[in-house]
PDB file of C-alpha atoms in Angstrom:
ATOM      1  CA  UNK A   1      64.346  45.485-126.621  1.00 40.00           C
ATOM      2  CA  UNK A   2      67.049  45.985-128.994  1.00 44.00           C
ATOM      3  CA  UNK A   3      68.525  49.127-129.361  1.00 43.00           C
ATOM      4  CA  UNK A   4      67.578  51.590-131.953  1.00 44.00           C
ATOM      5  CA  UNK A   5      70.967  51.599-133.892  1.00 44.00           C
ATOM      6  CA  UNK A   6      71.608  52.553-137.843  1.00 43.00           C
ATOM      7  CA  UNK A   7      69.550  50.385-139.999  1.00 42.00           C
ATOM      8  CA  UNK A   8      72.151  48.033-142.073  1.00 43.00           C
ATOM      9  CA  UNK A   9      72.201  49.028-145.667  1.00 46.00           C
ATOM     10  CA  UNK A  10      70.754  46.504-148.279  1.00 52.00           C
ATOM     11  CA  UNK A  11      72.829  45.172-150.819  1.00 68.00           C
ATOM     12  CA  UNK A  12      72.055  47.553-153.512  1.00 86.00           C
ATOM     13  CA  UNK A  13      74.088  48.325-156.706  1.00 90.00           C
ATOM     14  CA  UNK A  14      73.390  50.348-159.597  1.00 92.00           C
ATOM     15  CA  UNK A  15      75.080  50.513-163.070  1.00 93.00           C
ATOM     16  CA  UNK A  16      76.953  53.730-164.003  1.00 92.00           C
ATOM     17  CA  UNK A  17      73.928  54.189-166.553  1.00 91.00           C
ATOM     18  CA  UNK A  18      71.696  53.899-163.490  1.00 92.00           C
ATOM     19  CA  UNK A  19      73.403  56.248-161.623  1.00 91.00           C
ATOM     20  CA  UNK A  20      73.731  59.080-164.474  1.00 90.00           C
ATOM     21  CA  UNK A  21      69.712  59.231-164.962  1.00 90.00           C
ATOM     22  CA  UNK A  22      69.357  59.037-161.146  1.00 88.00           C
ATOM     23  CA  UNK A  23      71.379  61.805-160.670  1.00 87.00           C
ATOM     24  CA  UNK A  24      71.605  63.784-163.350  1.00 85.00           C
ATOM     25  CA  UNK A  25      75.335  64.042-164.402  1.00 85.00           C
ATOM     26  CA  UNK A  26      76.778  61.911-167.093  1.00 87.00           C
ATOM     27  CA  UNK A  27      79.027  58.553-167.435  1.00 88.00           C
ATOM     28  CA  UNK A  28      81.491  60.340-168.685  1.00 89.00           C
ATOM     29  CA  UNK A  29      81.771  62.920-165.569  1.00 89.00           C
ATOM     30  CA  UNK A  30      81.401  59.752-163.395  1.00 92.00           C
ATOM     31  CA  UNK A  31      83.959  57.815-165.039  1.00 91.00           C
ATOM     32  CA  UNK A  32      86.206  61.033-164.875  1.00 91.00           C
ATOM     33  CA  UNK A  33      85.492  61.179-160.890  1.00 91.00           C
ATOM     34  CA  UNK A  34      86.834  57.689-160.727  1.00 92.00           C
ATOM     35  CA  UNK A  35      89.867  58.390-162.749  1.00 91.00           C
ATOM     36  CA  UNK A  36      91.157  61.341-160.261  1.00 90.00           C
ATOM     37  CA  UNK A  37      89.827  59.448-157.746  1.00 90.00           C
ATOM     38  CA  UNK A  38      87.363  61.045-155.899  1.00 91.00           C
ATOM     39  CA  UNK A  39      84.217  58.905-156.546  1.00 93.00           C
ATOM     40  CA  UNK A  40      85.623  55.189-157.090  1.00 93.00           C
ATOM     41  CA  UNK A  41      82.830  52.347-158.005  1.00 94.00           C
ATOM     42  CA  UNK A  42      81.959  49.696-156.037  1.00 92.00           C
ATOM     43  CA  UNK A  43      82.879  47.204-158.120  1.00 91.00           C
ATOM     44  CA  UNK A  44      82.291  45.684-162.236  1.00 90.00           C
ATOM     45  CA  UNK A  45      79.888  43.874-163.515  1.00 86.00           C
ATOM     46  CA  UNK A  46      80.252  41.478-166.399  1.00 82.00           C
ATOM     47  CA  UNK A  47      81.559  43.378-169.495  1.00 82.00           C
ATOM     48  CA  UNK A  48      83.158  45.589-166.952  1.00 85.00           C
ATOM     49  CA  UNK A  49      80.283  47.859-166.529  1.00 87.00           C
ATOM     50  CA  UNK A  50      81.139  49.786-163.370  1.00 92.00           C
ATOM     51  CA  UNK A  51      78.813  49.268-160.468  1.00 94.00           C
ATOM     52  CA  UNK A  52      77.979  51.911-157.571  1.00 94.00           C
ATOM     53  CA  UNK A  53      76.600  50.940-153.796  1.00 91.00           C
ATOM     54  CA  UNK A  54      74.643  53.342-152.025  1.00 88.00           C
ATOM     55  CA  UNK A  55      78.084  54.635-150.397  1.00 85.00           C
ATOM     56  CA  UNK A  56      78.805  56.009-153.333  1.00 90.00           C
ATOM     57  CA  UNK A  57      75.636  57.432-154.160  1.00 90.00           C
ATOM     58  CA  UNK A  58      75.565  59.447-150.869  1.00 85.00           C
ATOM     59  CA  UNK A  59      79.508  60.292-151.696  1.00 87.00           C
ATOM     60  CA  UNK A  60      78.336  61.199-155.317  1.00 89.00           C
ATOM     61  CA  UNK A  61      75.249  63.898-153.396  1.00 87.00           C
ATOM     62  CA  UNK A  62      78.403  65.425-151.369  1.00 82.00           C
ATOM     63  CA  UNK A  63      80.459  66.074-154.976  1.00 87.00           C
ATOM     64  CA  UNK A  64      77.313  67.458-156.510  1.00 85.00           C
ATOM     65  CA  UNK A  65      76.502  69.743-153.914  1.00 79.00           C
ATOM     66  CA  UNK A  66      80.130  70.920-153.696  1.00 78.00           C
ATOM     67  CA  UNK A  67      80.066  71.182-157.233  1.00 80.00           C
ATOM     68  CA  UNK A  68      77.096  73.310-156.895  1.00 73.00           C
ATOM     69  CA  UNK A  69      78.745  75.429-154.491  1.00 69.00           C
ATOM     70  CA  UNK A  70      81.046  76.478-156.543  1.00 68.00           C
ATOM     71  CA  UNK A  71      84.194  74.097-155.256  1.00 74.00           C
ATOM     72  CA  UNK A  72      86.495  72.480-157.026  1.00 78.00           C
ATOM     73  CA  UNK A  73      87.376  68.852-157.651  1.00 83.00           C
ATOM     74  CA  UNK A  74      90.592  69.347-156.296  1.00 83.00           C
ATOM     75  CA  UNK A  75      89.573  70.914-152.957  1.00 79.00           C
ATOM     76  CA  UNK A  76      86.342  68.321-153.105  1.00 82.00           C
ATOM     77  CA  UNK A  77      89.321  65.391-153.640  1.00 83.00           C
ATOM     78  CA  UNK A  78      91.063  66.814-150.194  1.00 80.00           C
ATOM     79  CA  UNK A  79      88.285  66.575-148.050  1.00 78.00           C
ATOM     80  CA  UNK A  80      86.713  63.062-149.427  1.00 81.00           C
ATOM     81  CA  UNK A  81      90.048  62.009-149.054  1.00 79.00           C
ATOM     82  CA  UNK A  82      90.542  63.239-145.579  1.00 73.00           C
ATOM     83  CA  UNK A  83      87.294  61.725-144.813  1.00 72.00           C
ATOM     84  CA  UNK A  84      88.610  58.363-145.729  1.00 72.00           C
ATOM     85  CA  UNK A  85      91.485  58.297-143.680  1.00 68.00           C
ATOM     86  CA  UNK A  86      89.053  58.142-140.421  1.00 65.00           C
ATOM     87  CA  UNK A  87      87.861  55.448-138.752  1.00 70.00           C
ATOM     88  CA  UNK A  88      84.045  54.664-140.022  1.00 69.00           C
ATOM     89  CA  UNK A  89      82.632  55.718-137.105  1.00 75.00           C
ATOM     90  CA  UNK A  90      84.282  58.992-137.386  1.00 72.00           C
ATOM     91  CA  UNK A  91      83.867  59.124-140.762  1.00 65.00           C
ATOM     92  CA  UNK A  92      80.590  58.771-140.224  1.00 68.00           C
ATOM     93  CA  UNK A  93      80.528  61.635-137.926  1.00 73.00           C
ATOM     94  CA  UNK A  94      82.263  64.042-140.740  1.00 69.00           C
ATOM     95  CA  UNK A  95      80.099  63.302-143.136  1.00 65.00           C
ATOM     96  CA  UNK A  96      76.556  64.143-141.232  1.00 71.00           C
ATOM     97  CA  UNK A  97      78.442  67.106-140.254  1.00 73.00           C
ATOM     98  CA  UNK A  98      79.616  68.426-143.696  1.00 69.00           C
ATOM     99  CA  UNK A  99      75.765  67.329-144.657  1.00 68.00           C
ATOM    100  CA  UNK A 100      74.925  69.613-142.083  1.00 75.00           C
ATOM    101  CA  UNK A 101      77.170  72.144-143.664  1.00 74.00           C
ATOM    102  CA  UNK A 102      75.994  72.283-146.609  1.00 66.00           C
ATOM    103  CA  UNK A 103      72.452  72.263-145.905  1.00 71.00           C
ATOM    104  CA  UNK A 104      73.061  75.530-144.215  1.00 73.00           C
ATOM    105  CA  UNK A 105      75.494  77.166-147.261  1.00 67.00           C
ATOM    106  CA  UNK A 106      72.442  75.857-149.457  1.00 66.00           C
ATOM    107  CA  UNK A 107      69.576  77.906-147.409  1.00 67.00           C
ATOM    108  CA  UNK A 108      71.580  80.620-147.543  1.00 65.00           C
ATOM    109  CA  UNK A 109      72.312  80.553-151.139  1.00 63.00           C
ATOM    110  CA  UNK A 110      68.409  80.212-151.628  1.00 67.00           C
ATOM    111  CA  UNK A 111      67.846  83.365-149.291  1.00 63.00           C
ATOM    112  CA  UNK A 112      70.366  85.154-151.444  1.00 63.00           C
ATOM    113  CA  UNK A 113      69.009  84.161-154.622  1.00 65.00           C
ATOM    114  CA  UNK A 114      65.236  84.789-153.184  1.00 68.00           C
ATOM    115  CA  UNK A 115      66.763  88.506-152.268  1.00 66.00           C
ATOM    116  CA  UNK A 116      67.839  88.815-155.791  1.00 65.00           C
ATOM    117  CA  UNK A 117      64.918  87.814-157.269  1.00 69.00           C
ATOM    118  CA  UNK A 118      63.533  90.126-155.993  1.00 69.00           C
ATOM    119  CA  UNK A 119      65.515  93.124-156.881  1.00 67.00           C
ATOM    120  CA  UNK A 120      65.345  91.848-160.448  1.00 68.00           C
ATOM    121  CA  UNK A 121      61.426  92.236-160.411  1.00 70.00           C
ATOM    122  CA  UNK A 122      61.818  95.387-159.120  1.00 68.00           C
ATOM    123  CA  UNK A 123      63.935  96.475-161.421  1.00 66.00           C
ATOM    124  CA  UNK A 124      62.036  95.112-164.303  1.00 68.00           C
ATOM    125  CA  UNK A 125      58.496  96.349-162.844  1.00 70.00           C
ATOM    126  CA  UNK A 126      60.376  99.973-163.099  1.00 68.00           C
ATOM    127  CA  UNK A 127      61.804  99.546-166.359  1.00 63.00           C
ATOM    128  CA  UNK A 128      58.655  98.606-168.158  1.00 71.00           C
ATOM    129  CA  UNK A 129      56.777 100.768-165.919  1.00 69.00           C
ATOM    130  CA  UNK A 130      58.842 104.200-166.430  1.00 63.00           C
ATOM    131  CA  UNK A 131      59.368 104.610-163.315  1.00 63.00           C
ATOM    132  CA  UNK A 132      63.254 104.947-161.808  1.00 61.00           C
ATOM    133  CA  UNK A 133      64.077 102.804-158.877  1.00 57.00           C
ATOM    134  CA  UNK A 134      66.218 104.271-156.521  1.00 57.00           C
ATOM    135  CA  UNK A 135      69.654 103.922-157.181  1.00 51.00           C
ATOM    136  CA  UNK A 136      70.423 102.242-153.928  1.00 50.00           C
ATOM    137  CA  UNK A 137      67.703  99.666-154.615  1.00 57.00           C
ATOM    138  CA  UNK A 138      68.817  98.538-157.899  1.00 53.00           C
ATOM    139  CA  UNK A 139      71.964  96.569-155.157  1.00 51.00           C
ATOM    140  CA  UNK A 140      69.787  94.998-152.884  1.00 57.00           C
ATOM    141  CA  UNK A 141      70.817  91.578-152.095  1.00 55.00           C
ATOM    142  CA  UNK A 142      73.836  91.818-153.984  1.00 54.00           C
ATOM    143  CA  UNK A 143      76.869  90.605-151.677  1.00 52.00           C
ATOM    144  CA  UNK A 144      79.931  90.851-154.019  1.00 51.00           C
ATOM    145  CA  UNK A 145      82.551  90.672-151.506  1.00 50.00           C
ATOM    146  CA  UNK A 146      82.395  86.921-150.862  1.00 50.00           C
ATOM    147  CA  UNK A 147      83.858  86.358-153.851  1.00 54.00           C
ATOM    148  CA  UNK A 148      86.594  89.018-153.998  1.00 58.00           C
ATOM    149  CA  UNK A 149      89.046  86.242-152.643  1.00 57.00           C
ATOM    150  CA  UNK A 150      87.833  83.898-155.031  1.00 58.00           C
ATOM    151  CA  UNK A 151      88.674  86.298-157.693  1.00 60.00           C
ATOM    152  CA  UNK A 152      92.248  87.607-156.539  1.00 68.00           C
ATOM    153  CA  UNK A 153      93.147  83.715-156.570  1.00 65.00           C
ATOM    154  CA  UNK A 154      92.004  82.942-160.315  1.00 63.00           C
ATOM    155  CA  UNK A 155      92.972  86.525-162.056  1.00 61.00           C
ATOM    156  CA  UNK A 156      95.313  88.094-159.524  1.00 69.00           C
ATOM    157  CA  UNK A 157      95.217  90.929-157.768  1.00 71.00           C
ATOM    158  CA  UNK A 158      95.645  93.977-160.242  1.00 72.00           C
ATOM    159  CA  UNK A 159      93.078  92.339-162.321  1.00 66.00           C
ATOM    160  CA  UNK A 160      90.425  92.739-159.680  1.00 67.00           C
ATOM    161  CA  UNK A 161      92.059  96.059-158.128  1.00 73.00           C
ATOM    162  CA  UNK A 162      91.592  97.221-162.182  1.00 74.00           C
ATOM    163  CA  UNK A 163      87.711  96.121-161.852  1.00 70.00           C
ATOM    164  CA  UNK A 164      86.889  96.825-158.673  1.00 71.00           C
ATOM    165  CA  UNK A 165      88.298 100.532-159.634  1.00 78.00           C
ATOM    166  CA  UNK A 166      86.627 100.863-162.938  1.00 77.00           C
ATOM    167  CA  UNK A 167      83.238  99.773-161.257  1.00 74.00           C
ATOM    168  CA  UNK A 168      83.815 102.382-158.794  1.00 77.00           C
ATOM    169  CA  UNK A 169      84.413 105.147-161.293  1.00 81.00           C
ATOM    170  CA  UNK A 170      81.101 104.722-163.029  1.00 78.00           C
ATOM    171  CA  UNK A 171      79.305 106.363-159.821  1.00 81.00           C
ATOM    172  CA  UNK A 172      75.633 105.394-159.044  1.00 78.00           C
ATOM    173  CA  UNK A 173      74.249 106.498-162.549  1.00 80.00           C
ATOM    174  CA  UNK A 174      76.783 105.004-164.407  1.00 82.00           C
ATOM    175  CA  UNK A 175      76.293 101.781-162.704  1.00 81.00           C
ATOM    176  CA  UNK A 176      72.372 102.007-162.477  1.00 82.00           C
ATOM    177  CA  UNK A 177      72.983 102.488-166.889  1.00 86.00           C
ATOM    178  CA  UNK A 178      75.446  99.463-167.167  1.00 85.00           C
ATOM    179  CA  UNK A 179      73.073  97.038-165.224  1.00 84.00           C
ATOM    180  CA  UNK A 180      69.843  98.118-167.329  1.00 87.00           C
ATOM    181  CA  UNK A 181      71.927  97.368-170.491  1.00 90.00           C
ATOM    182  CA  UNK A 182      73.360  93.876-169.340  1.00 88.00           C
ATOM    183  CA  UNK A 183      69.464  93.161-168.427  1.00 89.00           C
ATOM    184  CA  UNK A 184      68.049  94.489-171.651  1.00 91.00           C
ATOM    185  CA  UNK A 185      70.818  91.859-173.289  1.00 93.00           C
ATOM    186  CA  UNK A 186      69.885  89.374-171.238  1.00 92.00           C
ATOM    187  CA  UNK A 187      66.062  90.000-172.089  1.00 92.00           C
ATOM    188  CA  UNK A 188      67.105  89.887-175.675  1.00 95.00           C
ATOM    189  CA  UNK A 189      68.756  87.049-176.034  1.00 96.00           C
ATOM    190  CA  UNK A 190      65.833  85.290-173.950  1.00 93.00           C
ATOM    191  CA  UNK A 191      63.540  86.259-176.595  1.00 95.00           C
ATOM    192  CA  UNK A 192      65.898  85.172-179.642  1.00 96.00           C
ATOM    193  CA  UNK A 193      66.185  81.848-177.750  1.00 95.00           C
ATOM    194  CA  UNK A 194      62.616  81.125-177.236  1.00 94.00           C
ATOM    195  CA  UNK A 195      62.399  82.029-181.044  1.00 95.00           C
ATOM    196  CA  UNK A 196      64.909  79.469-181.967  1.00 95.00           C
ATOM    197  CA  UNK A 197      67.506  81.969-183.428  1.00 96.00           C
ATOM    198  CA  UNK A 198      70.610  80.486-184.476  1.00 96.00           C
ATOM    199  CA  UNK A 199      73.216  81.686-182.205  1.00 96.00           C
ATOM    200  CA  UNK A 200      75.127  83.436-185.329  1.00 96.00           C
ATOM    201  CA  UNK A 201      72.490  85.297-186.240  1.00 96.00           C
ATOM    202  CA  UNK A 202      73.835  89.113-187.176  1.00 96.00           C
ATOM    203  CA  UNK A 203      70.734  90.095-184.267  1.00 96.00           C
ATOM    204  CA  UNK A 204      72.221  87.971-181.817  1.00 97.00           C
ATOM    205  CA  UNK A 205      75.888  88.989-182.584  1.00 97.00           C
ATOM    206  CA  UNK A 206      74.904  92.431-182.152  1.00 97.00           C
ATOM    207  CA  UNK A 207      73.301  91.719-178.876  1.00 97.00           C
ATOM    208  CA  UNK A 208      76.471  89.738-178.082  1.00 97.00           C
ATOM    209  CA  UNK A 209      78.356  93.143-179.360  1.00 96.00           C
ATOM    210  CA  UNK A 210      76.970  94.832-176.151  1.00 96.00           C
ATOM    211  CA  UNK A 211      77.739  92.203-173.896  1.00 95.00           C
ATOM    212  CA  UNK A 212      81.417  92.334-174.862  1.00 95.00           C
ATOM    213  CA  UNK A 213      81.233  95.977-174.245  1.00 94.00           C
ATOM    214  CA  UNK A 214      79.980  96.022-170.699  1.00 90.00           C
ATOM    215  CA  UNK A 215      82.554  93.317-170.018  1.00 89.00           C
ATOM    216  CA  UNK A 216      84.802  96.418-171.060  1.00 89.00           C
ATOM    217  CA  UNK A 217      83.867  98.273-168.825  1.00 85.00           C
ATOM    218  CA  UNK A 218      85.943  96.249-166.538  1.00 80.00           C
ATOM    219  CA  UNK A 219      88.632  94.426-168.339  1.00 80.00           C
ATOM    220  CA  UNK A 220      89.271  93.368-172.325  1.00 85.00           C
ATOM    221  CA  UNK A 221      88.887  90.012-173.013  1.00 84.00           C
ATOM    222  CA  UNK A 222      90.622  88.851-176.192  1.00 89.00           C
ATOM    223  CA  UNK A 223      89.424  85.263-178.148  1.00 91.00           C
ATOM    224  CA  UNK A 224      90.401  82.729-175.642  1.00 90.00           C
ATOM    225  CA  UNK A 225      89.310  84.817-172.564  1.00 87.00           C
ATOM    226  CA  UNK A 226      85.912  86.229-174.035  1.00 91.00           C
ATOM    227  CA  UNK A 227      85.204  82.112-174.876  1.00 91.00           C
ATOM    228  CA  UNK A 228      86.511  81.127-171.388  1.00 89.00           C
ATOM    229  CA  UNK A 229      84.377  83.745-169.929  1.00 89.00           C
ATOM    230  CA  UNK A 230      81.055  82.091-171.732  1.00 91.00           C
ATOM    231  CA  UNK A 231      82.411  78.681-170.470  1.00 90.00           C
ATOM    232  CA  UNK A 232      82.226  79.386-166.761  1.00 87.00           C
ATOM    233  CA  UNK A 233      78.881  81.200-167.356  1.00 89.00           C
ATOM    234  CA  UNK A 234      77.807  77.333-167.894  1.00 91.00           C
ATOM    235  CA  UNK A 235      80.186  75.764-165.335  1.00 86.00           C
ATOM    236  CA  UNK A 236      79.833  77.727-162.835  1.00 82.00           C
ATOM    237  CA  UNK A 237      76.214  77.067-160.967  1.00 81.00           C
ATOM    238  CA  UNK A 238      75.946  80.878-159.794  1.00 75.00           C
ATOM    239  CA  UNK A 239      76.691  82.408-162.998  1.00 82.00           C
ATOM    240  CA  UNK A 240      74.401  79.886-164.633  1.00 86.00           C
ATOM    241  CA  UNK A 241      71.453  80.544-162.253  1.00 82.00           C
ATOM    242  CA  UNK A 242      71.618  83.867-162.767  1.00 81.00           C
ATOM    243  CA  UNK A 243      71.274  84.058-166.698  1.00 88.00           C
ATOM    244  CA  UNK A 244      69.089  80.856-166.935  1.00 86.00           C
ATOM    245  CA  UNK A 245      66.500  83.041-164.362  1.00 83.00           C
ATOM    246  CA  UNK A 246      65.398  84.975-167.947  1.00 86.00           C
ATOM    247  CA  UNK A 247      65.162  81.760-169.662  1.00 88.00           C
ATOM    248  CA  UNK A 248      66.557  78.245-169.292  1.00 90.00           C
ATOM    249  CA  UNK A 249      69.232  76.920-171.351  1.00 93.00           C
ATOM    250  CA  UNK A 250      70.033  80.828-171.749  1.00 94.00           C
ATOM    251  CA  UNK A 251      73.956  80.281-170.001  1.00 93.00           C
ATOM    252  CA  UNK A 252      74.360  77.521-172.923  1.00 95.00           C
ATOM    253  CA  UNK A 253      72.599  79.807-175.345  1.00 96.00           C
ATOM    254  CA  UNK A 254      75.107  82.965-174.614  1.00 97.00           C
ATOM    255  CA  UNK A 255      78.157  80.683-173.896  1.00 96.00           C
ATOM    256  CA  UNK A 256      77.584  79.502-177.711  1.00 96.00           C
ATOM    257  CA  UNK A 257      77.134  83.420-178.849  1.00 97.00           C
ATOM    258  CA  UNK A 258      80.175  84.170-177.145  1.00 96.00           C
ATOM    259  CA  UNK A 259      82.262  81.642-178.810  1.00 96.00           C
ATOM    260  CA  UNK A 260      81.208  82.635-182.107  1.00 97.00           C
ATOM    261  CA  UNK A 261      81.974  86.175-181.690  1.00 96.00           C
ATOM    262  CA  UNK A 262      85.191  85.827-180.290  1.00 95.00           C
ATOM    263  CA  UNK A 263      85.869  83.802-183.050  1.00 94.00           C
ATOM    264  CA  UNK A 264      85.085  86.329-185.560  1.00 95.00           C
ATOM    265  CA  UNK A 265      85.873  89.491-184.227  1.00 95.00           C
ATOM    266  CA  UNK A 266      88.615  89.065-181.534  1.00 93.00           C
ATOM    267  CA  UNK A 267      92.289  88.326-181.488  1.00 88.00           C
TER     268      UNK A 267
END
């Protein structure tokens, strides 16, 4: 009886437009991945359209998973090039190990978001019912230490230390008030989003002013840095998940509103 080895892949190909539809990404993103060498197509069809095989689809899944986990494209490129340098069998084993690691990290993130969602639900019930939560319960599920190294690499030790010191000086009561204010701002923006209110409406901009004031507790961004913070809310899946939990699309809505505020108010 023949041994059961891996099944040979069928000789299937998909055009760039088909891959974009399958994966939920864009043709522009796929062309960018090709340009920086992380996802070259398998070949080209008549008219120069890029073609992708099953191996490229699996590779794209790896890229998208890593992006969801907050890994930058430069690091993803290094990981994939190291894998490409291995022998075919070693590359297959490395790919399986990496996928297992992705799965474990995604499951851990799922558990963490479930805990955070439970905390936010308790806060909403407390605020709506008028019964205060214990201060320590407001932070159940939070683990900001995991982002410390990333923040220091992005903004520098001095900025992170200043932010941490500012947060500590608020004390438990101040921190609770700060979180309640930011929650109120997000809920208010979600209502305006649902009602179709434009981001340059004075009511929306008044909420963005409160959002900006909350950011200034830790640091004081200027026009470019505040707009850049809004971009990060959309580009980083972790931030997007926080805002879109209030209403799908809120991260984009807030980003656009922040751009209006930055241009009109900040220097």
